[in-house]
Short mmCIF file of C-alpha atoms in Angstrom, two decimals:
data_model
loop_
_atom_site.label_atom_id
_atom_site.label_comp_id
_atom_site.label_asym_id
_atom_site.label_seq_id
_atom_site.Cartn_x
_atom_site.Cartn_y
_atom_site.Cartn_z
CA UNK Z 1 -19.24 68.55 -142.31
CA UNK Z 2 -19.51 66.66 -145.22
CA UNK Z 3 -21.69 64.68 -146.05
CA UNK Z 4 -19.63 61.82 -146.96
CA UNK Z 5 -17.20 62.07 -143.71
CA UNK Z 6 -20.74 61.98 -141.89
CA UNK Z 7 -22.17 59.09 -143.57
CA UNK Z 8 -17.62 57.28 -143.26
CA UNK Z 9 -18.60 57.73 -139.65
CA UNK Z 10 -22.09 56.73 -139.46
CA UNK Z 11 -21.02 53.04 -141.69
CA UNK Z 12 -18.41 52.74 -138.98
CA UNK Z 13 -19.69 54.12 -136.19
CA UNK Z 14 -22.70 51.27 -137.17
CA UNK Z 15 -20.12 48.44 -138.05
CA UNK Z 16 -18.70 48.60 -134.94
CA UNK Z 17 -21.94 47.95 -132.96
CA UNK Z 18 -23.24 45.59 -134.92
CA UNK Z 19 -20.01 42.98 -132.71
CA UNK Z 20 -20.55 45.28 -129.60
CA UNK Z 21 -24.42 44.99 -129.70
CA UNK Z 22 -23.95 40.89 -130.47
CA UNK Z 23 -21.83 40.50 -127.12
CA UNK Z 24 -24.13 42.45 -124.64
CA UNK Z 25 -26.45 40.11 -125.54
CA UNK Z 26 -25.29 37.02 -125.54
CA UNK Z 27 -23.16 37.67 -122.11
CA UNK Z 28 -27.47 39.02 -121.61
CA UNK Z 29 -29.35 37.06 -122.49
CA UNK Z 30 -27.75 33.74 -124.30
CA UNK Z 31 -23.87 33.41 -121.79
CA UNK Z 32 -23.49 29.59 -122.22
CA UNK Z 33 -23.47 30.50 -126.19
CA UNK Z 34 -20.29 32.49 -125.10
CA UNK Z 35 -19.11 29.80 -123.13
CA UNK Z 36 -18.79 27.40 -125.66
CA UNK Z 37 -18.03 30.22 -128.26
CA UNK Z 38 -14.97 31.33 -125.75
CA UNK Z 39 -13.56 28.15 -125.53
CA UNK Z 40 -13.71 27.58 -129.01
CA UNK Z 41 -11.23 31.03 -129.46
CA UNK Z 42 -9.26 29.45 -126.71
CA UNK Z 43 -7.89 26.09 -128.52
CA UNK Z 44 -7.88 27.89 -131.83
CA UNK Z 45 -5.68 30.44 -130.64
CA UNK Z 46 -3.10 27.81 -128.78
CA UNK Z 47 -2.61 25.05 -132.13
CA UNK Z 48 -5.88 22.94 -130.35
CA UNK Z 49 -7.50 20.42 -132.60
CA UNK Z 50 -10.46 18.00 -131.79
CA UNK Z 51 -11.00 14.98 -133.87
CA UNK Z 52 -13.25 11.97 -133.12
CA UNK Z 53 -12.21 8.16 -132.91
CA UNK Z 54 -14.33 5.12 -132.66
CA UNK Z 55 -13.65 1.94 -131.29
CA UNK Z 56 -15.96 -0.37 -132.79
CA UNK Z 57 -19.94 1.88 -132.24
CA UNK Z 58 -18.54 3.52 -129.67
CA UNK Z 59 -17.04 7.20 -130.34
CA UNK Z 60 -13.83 9.53 -128.58
CA UNK Z 61 -13.82 12.73 -128.79
CA UNK Z 62 -10.72 14.79 -127.82
CA UNK Z 63 -8.54 17.84 -128.68
CA UNK Z 64 -4.29 17.45 -130.10
CA UNK Z 65 -1.40 19.95 -130.61
CA UNK Z 66 1.76 18.58 -131.79
CA UNK Z 67 3.46 15.43 -133.56
CA UNK Z 68 5.00 12.16 -131.61
CA UNK Z 69 9.18 12.88 -130.78
CA UNK Z 70 11.75 11.39 -129.25
CA UNK Z 71 10.22 13.42 -125.71
CA UNK Z 72 6.70 11.56 -124.58
CA UNK Z 73 3.53 12.21 -125.94
CA UNK Z 74 0.79 13.70 -122.60
CA UNK Z 75 -2.37 12.27 -122.89
CA UNK Z 76 -4.48 14.14 -120.44
CA UNK Z 77 -8.14 13.24 -119.02
CA UNK Z 78 -10.62 15.58 -116.86
CA UNK Z 79 -11.91 14.88 -113.52
CA UNK Z 80 -16.23 14.58 -113.01
CA UNK Z 81 -18.49 16.66 -115.63
CA UNK Z 82 -15.29 18.50 -116.29
CA UNK Z 83 -14.63 18.20 -120.76
CA UNK Z 84 -10.77 18.30 -122.24
CA UNK Z 85 -11.03 22.40 -122.57
CA UNK Z 86 -10.01 22.26 -118.07
CA UNK Z 87 -6.42 21.36 -119.72
CA UNK Z 88 -6.41 24.54 -122.08
CA UNK Z 89 -4.84 26.52 -119.22
CA UNK Z 90 -2.62 23.98 -118.59
CA UNK Z 91 -1.68 23.94 -122.41
CA UNK Z 92 -1.26 26.96 -122.51
CA UNK Z 93 2.58 26.46 -120.81
CA UNK Z 94 3.15 23.54 -122.27
CA UNK Z 95 6.04 23.50 -124.88
CA UNK Z 96 3.77 23.85 -128.38
CA UNK Z 97 6.52 21.39 -129.84
CA UNK Z 98 4.84 18.70 -126.84
CA UNK Z 99 3.14 15.85 -128.50
CA UNK Z 100 -0.62 16.91 -126.03
CA UNK Z 101 -3.63 15.01 -125.84
CA UNK Z 102 -6.69 15.51 -123.81
CA UNK Z 103 -9.78 13.38 -124.35
CA UNK Z 104 -13.64 14.30 -123.32
CA UNK Z 105 -14.02 10.85 -120.46
CA UNK Z 106 -16.03 8.86 -120.66
CA UNK Z 107 -20.00 9.87 -121.64
CA UNK Z 108 -18.66 13.12 -121.85
CA UNK Z 109 -19.16 16.33 -123.44
CA UNK Z 110 -18.52 14.73 -127.48
CA UNK Z 111 -17.60 11.28 -126.26
CA UNK Z 112 -20.28 8.22 -126.74
CA UNK Z 113 -22.89 8.52 -123.52
CA UNK Z 114 -24.79 5.08 -123.21
CA UNK Z 115 -26.41 3.31 -120.77
CA UNK Z 116 -25.81 0.05 -120.96
CA UNK Z 117 -21.87 1.40 -120.90
CA UNK Z 118 -19.17 0.86 -117.65
CA UNK Z 119 -19.01 3.64 -115.14
CA UNK Z 120 -17.40 1.89 -112.61
CA UNK Z 121 -12.91 3.79 -112.02
CA UNK Z 122 -12.09 -0.14 -114.23
CA UNK Z 123 -14.71 0.80 -116.88
CA UNK Z 124 -13.57 3.72 -117.78
CA UNK Z 125 -9.58 2.47 -118.13
CA UNK Z 126 -10.41 0.24 -120.42
CA UNK Z 127 -12.22 3.13 -122.28
CA UNK Z 128 -9.80 4.95 -122.13
CA UNK Z 129 -7.43 2.14 -122.94
CA UNK Z 130 -9.23 1.33 -126.19
CA UNK Z 131 -9.14 5.43 -126.75
CA UNK Z 132 -5.13 5.08 -127.00
CA UNK Z 133 -5.52 1.66 -129.09
CA UNK Z 134 -7.45 3.79 -131.63
CA UNK Z 135 -5.21 6.24 -132.16
CA UNK Z 136 -2.13 4.93 -131.76
CA UNK Z 137 -0.32 6.93 -129.00
CA UNK Z 138 0.54 3.83 -127.16
CA UNK Z 139 3.36 2.96 -130.08
CA UNK Z 140 5.52 4.68 -126.93
CA UNK Z 141 4.93 5.11 -124.45
CA UNK Z 142 3.34 7.94 -122.93
CA UNK Z 143 2.99 10.36 -120.00
CA UNK Z 144 0.22 10.55 -118.35
CA UNK Z 145 -2.49 12.91 -116.69
CA UNK Z 146 -5.33 12.62 -114.34
CA UNK Z 147 -7.04 14.91 -112.10
CA UNK Z 148 -10.52 13.82 -109.25
CA UNK Z 149 -11.88 10.81 -110.96
CA UNK Z 150 -9.38 11.56 -113.78
CA UNK Z 151 -6.41 10.89 -111.56
CA UNK Z 152 -8.42 7.70 -110.53
CA UNK Z 153 -8.37 6.82 -113.41
CA UNK Z 154 -5.16 7.72 -114.41
CA UNK Z 155 -3.36 5.48 -111.09
CA UNK Z 156 -5.86 2.45 -112.32
CA UNK Z 157 -4.50 2.76 -116.09
CA UNK Z 158 -1.31 2.64 -114.76
CA UNK Z 159 -1.70 -0.12 -112.84
CA UNK Z 160 -3.57 -2.21 -115.11
CA UNK Z 161 -1.62 -1.29 -118.51
CA UNK Z 162 1.85 -0.61 -117.68
CA UNK Z 163 3.71 -1.16 -120.83
CA UNK Z 164 0.85 1.72 -122.77
CA UNK Z 165 3.16 4.52 -119.94
CA UNK Z 166 6.56 6.24 -119.17
CA UNK Z 167 4.80 8.82 -116.68
CA UNK Z 168 2.46 9.74 -114.07
CA UNK Z 169 1.34 12.35 -112.96
CA UNK Z 170 -1.48 12.78 -110.67
CA UNK Z 171 -3.33 15.79 -109.42
CA UNK Z 172 -5.46 15.24 -106.15
CA UNK Z 173 -7.17 12.39 -108.22
CA UNK Z 174 -10.01 10.57 -106.10
CA UNK Z 175 -10.52 6.88 -105.05
CA UNK Z 176 -8.15 6.98 -102.03
CA UNK Z 177 -9.18 6.50 -98.02
CA UNK Z 178 -9.08 9.58 -95.70
CA UNK Z 179 -8.57 10.05 -92.05
CA UNK Z 180 -9.70 13.59 -92.37
CA UNK Z 181 -12.96 14.40 -93.89
CA UNK Z 182 -13.19 17.26 -96.29
CA UNK Z 183 -15.73 19.41 -96.26
CA UNK Z 184 -17.00 18.24 -99.31
CA UNK Z 185 -17.57 14.36 -97.72
CA UNK Z 186 -19.12 16.13 -94.53
CA UNK Z 187 -21.89 18.18 -96.59
CA UNK Z 188 -22.41 14.31 -98.61
CA UNK Z 189 -22.61 12.84 -94.64
CA UNK Z 190 -25.25 15.59 -93.84
CA UNK Z 191 -26.98 15.03 -97.48
CA UNK Z 192 -27.10 11.52 -97.12
CA UNK Z 193 -29.23 11.81 -93.34
CA UNK Z 194 -31.16 13.87 -94.58
CA UNK Z 195 -31.74 11.70 -97.47
CA UNK Z 196 -31.09 14.69 -99.81
CA UNK Z 197 -28.35 13.29 -101.78
CA UNK Z 198 -30.18 14.70 -104.77
CA UNK Z 199 -28.73 17.79 -104.30
CA UNK Z 200 -24.49 16.57 -104.39
CA UNK Z 201 -22.80 19.78 -104.25
CA UNK Z 202 -20.50 19.45 -107.34
CA UNK Z 203 -23.22 19.26 -109.90
CA UNK Z 204 -25.97 22.65 -109.52
CA UNK Z 205 -28.63 24.09 -111.36
CA UNK Z 206 -29.08 27.07 -110.12
CA UNK Z 207 -26.39 29.71 -110.35
CA UNK Z 208 -26.53 30.66 -106.39
CA UNK Z 209 -25.27 26.65 -106.69
CA UNK Z 210 -22.89 27.18 -108.88
CA UNK Z 211 -21.62 29.51 -106.97
CA UNK Z 212 -21.18 27.64 -103.72
CA UNK Z 213 -19.07 24.27 -106.07
CA UNK Z 214 -16.69 27.44 -106.90
CA UNK Z 215 -15.94 28.02 -103.75
CA UNK Z 216 -15.98 24.77 -102.16
CA UNK Z 217 -13.28 23.41 -105.50
CA UNK Z 218 -11.48 27.03 -105.23
CA UNK Z 219 -9.32 28.29 -103.12
CA UNK Z 220 -8.73 31.60 -104.70
CA UNK Z 221 -11.98 33.35 -104.50
CA UNK Z 222 -12.67 34.03 -108.17
CA UNK Z 223 -15.58 37.41 -109.09
CA UNK Z 224 -17.68 35.70 -111.47
CA UNK Z 225 -20.37 37.95 -112.86
CA UNK Z 226 -24.31 36.59 -112.34
CA UNK Z 227 -24.59 35.98 -115.93
CA UNK Z 228 -21.32 33.84 -116.48
CA UNK Z 229 -22.41 31.76 -113.53
CA UNK Z 230 -26.64 31.57 -115.02
CA UNK Z 231 -24.31 30.23 -118.10
CA UNK Z 232 -22.30 28.05 -116.34
CA UNK Z 233 -25.43 25.96 -115.30
CA UNK Z 234 -27.42 26.52 -118.53
CA UNK Z 235 -24.48 24.18 -120.32
CA UNK Z 236 -23.92 21.78 -117.54
CA UNK Z 237 -28.70 21.47 -116.84
CA UNK Z 238 -28.97 19.03 -119.36
CA UNK Z 239 -26.47 16.83 -118.01
CA UNK Z 240 -26.64 16.58 -115.05
CA UNK Z 241 -29.06 13.80 -114.58
CA UNK Z 242 -26.06 11.75 -116.01
CA UNK Z 243 -23.99 13.70 -113.76
CA UNK Z 244 -25.81 11.95 -110.59
CA UNK Z 245 -25.16 8.67 -112.22
CA UNK Z 246 -21.77 8.63 -112.65
CA UNK Z 247 -21.51 10.04 -109.14
CA UNK Z 248 -23.66 7.16 -107.77
CA UNK Z 249 -21.18 5.15 -109.52
CA UNK Z 250 -17.90 6.27 -108.79
CA UNK Z 251 -18.89 6.36 -105.25
CA UNK Z 252 -19.50 3.05 -105.18
CA UNK Z 253 -17.89 0.03 -103.26
CA UNK Z 254 -16.76 -1.45 -106.50
CA UNK Z 255 -15.40 2.12 -107.66
CA UNK Z 256 -14.45 4.55 -104.07
CA UNK Z 257 -11.03 3.17 -103.58
CA UNK Z 258 -10.08 1.92 -106.97
CA UNK Z 259 -6.63 3.95 -106.72
CA UNK Z 260 -5.89 2.94 -103.09
CA UNK Z 261 -6.32 -0.79 -104.24
CA UNK Z 262 -4.24 -0.25 -107.05
CA UNK Z 263 -1.62 2.04 -106.12
CA UNK Z 264 1.04 -1.11 -105.46
CA UNK Z 265 1.23 -1.72 -109.14
CA UNK Z 266 2.25 1.40 -110.11
CA UNK Z 267 5.89 1.08 -110.75
CA UNK Z 268 6.36 3.99 -112.89
CA UNK Z 269 7.45 7.13 -111.97
CA UNK Z 270 5.06 9.06 -110.65
CA UNK Z 271 4.65 12.63 -109.85
CA UNK Z 272 1.11 14.32 -107.33
CA UNK Z 273 0.23 17.64 -107.10
CA UNK Z 274 -2.37 19.18 -104.54
CA UNK Z 275 -3.32 22.22 -103.71
CA UNK Z 276 -3.26 22.86 -99.76
CA UNK Z 277 -7.07 23.85 -98.53
CA UNK Z 278 -8.77 21.02 -100.80
CA UNK Z 279 -11.31 20.89 -99.97
CA UNK Z 280 -13.10 18.03 -101.53
CA UNK Z 281 -10.36 15.67 -101.68
CA UNK Z 282 -8.56 16.31 -98.83
CA UNK Z 283 -4.67 16.38 -99.55
CA UNK Z 284 -3.40 13.78 -96.52
CA UNK Z 285 -4.37 11.48 -100.07
CA UNK Z 286 -1.07 12.79 -100.56
CA UNK Z 287 1.03 11.00 -98.21
CA UNK Z 288 -0.92 7.13 -98.40
CA UNK Z 289 0.62 7.34 -102.33
CA UNK Z 290 4.12 8.85 -101.50
CA UNK Z 291 4.42 5.42 -99.38
CA UNK Z 292 2.93 2.93 -101.64
CA UNK Z 293 4.73 3.70 -104.60
CA UNK Z 294 8.09 3.89 -104.44
CA UNK Z 295 9.05 6.02 -107.22
CA UNK Z 296 7.53 8.75 -106.06
CA UNK Z 297 7.69 12.94 -106.07
CA UNK Z 298 4.95 14.87 -104.07
CA UNK Z 299 4.44 18.86 -105.20
CA UNK Z 300 1.58 20.12 -102.14
CA UNK Z 301 0.63 23.75 -103.55
CA UNK Z 302 0.11 27.48 -100.77
CA UNK Z 303 -3.08 28.92 -101.09
CA UNK Z 304 -4.99 26.47 -103.69
CA UNK Z 305 -8.00 23.97 -103.99
CA UNK Z 306 -8.35 21.34 -105.65
CA UNK Z 307 -9.11 23.32 -108.98
CA UNK Z 308 -5.30 23.37 -109.64
CA UNK Z 309 -5.31 23.56 -112.68
CA UNK Z 310 -7.64 26.52 -112.93
CA UNK Z 311 -6.12 28.36 -109.92
CA UNK Z 312 -2.17 28.08 -110.44
CA UNK Z 313 -1.85 26.72 -114.49
CA UNK Z 314 1.78 28.39 -115.10
CA UNK Z 315 3.00 26.16 -111.63
CA UNK Z 316 1.33 23.13 -112.60
CA UNK Z 317 2.69 23.00 -115.90
CA UNK Z 318 6.01 24.07 -114.45
CA UNK Z 319 5.85 20.70 -112.24
CA UNK Z 320 4.76 18.82 -114.94
CA UNK Z 321 8.07 19.62 -117.45
CA UNK Z 322 10.81 19.92 -114.18
CA UNK Z 323 9.28 16.29 -113.79
CA UNK Z 324 10.11 14.67 -117.24
CA UNK Z 325 12.61 17.32 -118.13
CA UNK Z 326 15.03 15.43 -114.79
CA UNK Z 327 13.44 10.84 -115.84
CA UNK Z 328 14.88 12.72 -118.88
CA UNK Z 329 18.47 13.09 -117.05
CA UNK Z 330 17.97 10.41 -115.04
CA UNK Z 331 17.29 8.34 -118.72
CA UNK Z 332 20.60 9.26 -120.52
CA UNK Z 333 22.73 9.42 -117.35
CA UNK Z 334 22.03 5.79 -116.85
CA UNK Z 335 22.66 4.92 -120.50
CA UNK Z 336 25.25 6.14 -120.71
CA UNK Z 337 27.00 3.74 -117.34
#
């Protein structure tokens, strides 16, 4: 074989080998770095841009896509110990001309974390209102979406700042009493009785605990490689002390039933989406909301657990779009009447 041709193959092979070896090394040695790169790439692929907003000395981190238009902007509030990127699976199925905003909740990811901050549900709703005013999102009423803890905050926000929003989507929201104890609530009771409350199932410290948490939150059984489980744990461990403090705050008497205490004040059209097989927050909460909120549309998803956003992203996105289209149609009919 000609030496020039041989050298060309060697150079080409070496060029391909370097990124492959880098990927393998990251996967085996630094899986947490690979997870961060994954989210960065996914944000770029979907056109989401990261920005910061400041309220006095407090900083909010958020991502957005699109600009405010004739359709309402959509603000999304994530759940406990998550971050703004958890919404990317939903964003994938939403039109690019919609104005979307995903914010890191107080103390999470790029948003300020302070020991002096009020992390009760009411306190978090106040912080989100500050964020909304910072980016002037409430120039026109917007659609608010929240899941789990974020659903609790979203419901309280709708009750406390009704002039800001035009409609609401609650996905498996916390903050409601339940006649049926979920698997998660039973586990908490057992831990409390054994005085091992530091072992909260939603705050994993090992790959095995992470796997258990994924099983608890999802009806769909995802096959997650051990290295990825390790990476997910590595990303969370530096924040676990904060998560424990936050968890105790939101299950405290002041916040435990915040949504329930405020739901009679919610006057905007409301959509409730819940996984029928939710093992974290029992699906009976959906009927509690339906009985209290006048214009409430409930959708229960078969073969779906607490992680609705991850398990059924396309279905969830379509339900939100259909709900907004219905409201837009009703609004037009009223104007023409």
